[in-house]
Amino acid sequence: MADELQAWLYAHLRCPRDQLELDVSGDEFVCPNGHRYALVQGVPVLLTDGLEATHPYCSATLARASASRLEEPSSLQAAD
């Protein structure tokens, strides 16, 4: 069931900048125009760093998603 839900979610996600479909490429989503978004432990982070944050957690989440690309998966689990 969880795999079906994840597949449905991934199929319906769109790039927040241009609303184009996103494809999974390794640990990120990529739109046809080259916009890239982190996929952290299976969770898409569709925040953009070029826009003003409307919620204080946006900047913190974006920073954590960027940092997680540099960490090993086992260290991500230990940080939680």
Short mmCIF file of C-alpha atoms in Angstrom, two decimals:
data_model
loop_
_atom_site.label_atom_id
_atom_site.label_comp_id
_atom_site.label_asym_id
_atom_site.label_seq_id
_atom_site.Cartn_x
_atom_site.Cartn_y
_atom_site.Cartn_z
CA MET A 1 0.00 0.00 0.00
CA ALA A 2 2.79 2.44 0.91
CA ASP A 3 4.57 1.78 -2.38
CA GLU A 4 1.34 2.46 -4.30
CA LEU A 5 0.81 5.72 -2.42
CA GLN A 6 4.39 6.81 -3.06
CA ALA A 7 4.09 5.94 -6.77
CA TRP A 8 0.83 7.93 -7.00
CA LEU A 9 2.40 10.91 -5.22
CA TYR A 10 5.51 10.92 -7.39
CA ALA A 11 3.38 10.69 -10.56
CA HIS A 12 1.34 13.75 -9.53
CA LEU A 13 4.12 16.05 -8.32
CA ARG A 14 4.88 19.11 -10.42
CA CYS A 15 7.73 21.57 -10.48
CA PRO A 16 6.75 24.56 -8.30
CA ARG A 17 8.43 26.95 -10.74
CA ASP A 18 6.87 25.91 -14.05
CA GLN A 19 4.34 23.18 -13.18
CA LEU A 20 6.04 20.59 -15.42
CA GLU A 21 6.22 16.90 -14.52
CA LEU A 22 9.09 15.78 -12.30
CA ASP A 23 11.21 12.68 -12.85
CA VAL A 24 13.16 10.90 -10.13
CA SER A 25 16.90 10.93 -10.78
CA GLY A 26 18.89 9.38 -7.96
CA ASP A 27 18.11 11.31 -4.78
CA GLU A 28 16.33 14.22 -6.44
CA PHE A 29 13.49 15.23 -8.71
CA VAL A 30 14.29 16.96 -11.99
CA CYS A 31 11.91 18.83 -14.32
CA PRO A 32 12.44 19.10 -18.11
CA ASN A 33 13.80 22.65 -17.61
CA GLY A 34 16.50 21.38 -15.24
CA HIS A 35 15.06 22.53 -11.91
CA ARG A 36 16.18 20.11 -9.20
CA TYR A 37 14.60 19.26 -5.85
CA ALA A 38 15.90 17.03 -3.07
CA LEU A 39 14.40 13.68 -2.21
CA VAL A 40 15.25 13.11 1.46
CA GLN A 41 14.50 9.64 2.82
CA GLY A 42 11.73 9.32 0.24
CA VAL A 43 10.21 12.72 1.03
CA PRO A 44 10.22 15.30 -1.78
CA VAL A 45 11.40 18.78 -0.75
CA LEU A 46 9.90 21.11 -3.35
CA LEU A 47 11.16 24.36 -1.85
CA THR A 48 12.98 26.90 -3.96
CA ASP A 49 15.91 28.94 -2.73
CA GLY A 50 15.29 31.92 -5.01
CA LEU A 51 11.98 33.00 -3.50
CA GLU A 52 11.08 34.70 -0.24
CA ALA A 53 10.01 32.18 2.39
CA THR A 54 6.43 32.57 3.58
CA HIS A 55 6.91 30.36 6.63
CA PRO A 56 9.91 30.26 9.00
CA TYR A 57 10.35 26.49 8.56
CA CYS A 58 10.95 26.84 4.81
CA SER A 59 14.53 28.08 5.17
CA ALA A 60 15.39 25.48 7.80
CA THR A 61 13.91 22.65 5.73
CA LEU A 62 15.69 23.78 2.59
CA ALA A 63 19.00 23.94 4.48
CA ARG A 64 18.49 20.46 5.92
CA ALA A 65 17.59 19.03 2.50
CA SER A 66 20.71 20.58 0.99
CA ALA A 67 22.90 19.27 3.82
CA SER A 68 21.41 15.77 3.60
CA ARG A 69 22.74 15.39 0.07
CA LEU A 70 26.23 15.44 1.57
CA GLU A 71 25.53 12.94 4.36
CA GLU A 72 25.40 9.17 4.26
CA PRO A 73 21.92 7.60 4.75
CA SER A 74 22.97 6.06 8.09
CA SER A 75 23.94 9.47 9.49
CA LEU A 76 20.55 10.87 8.48
CA GLN A 77 18.81 8.26 10.61
CA ALA A 78 21.03 9.07 13.58
CA ALA A 79 20.20 12.81 13.30
CA ASP A 80 16.48 12.23 13.75
#
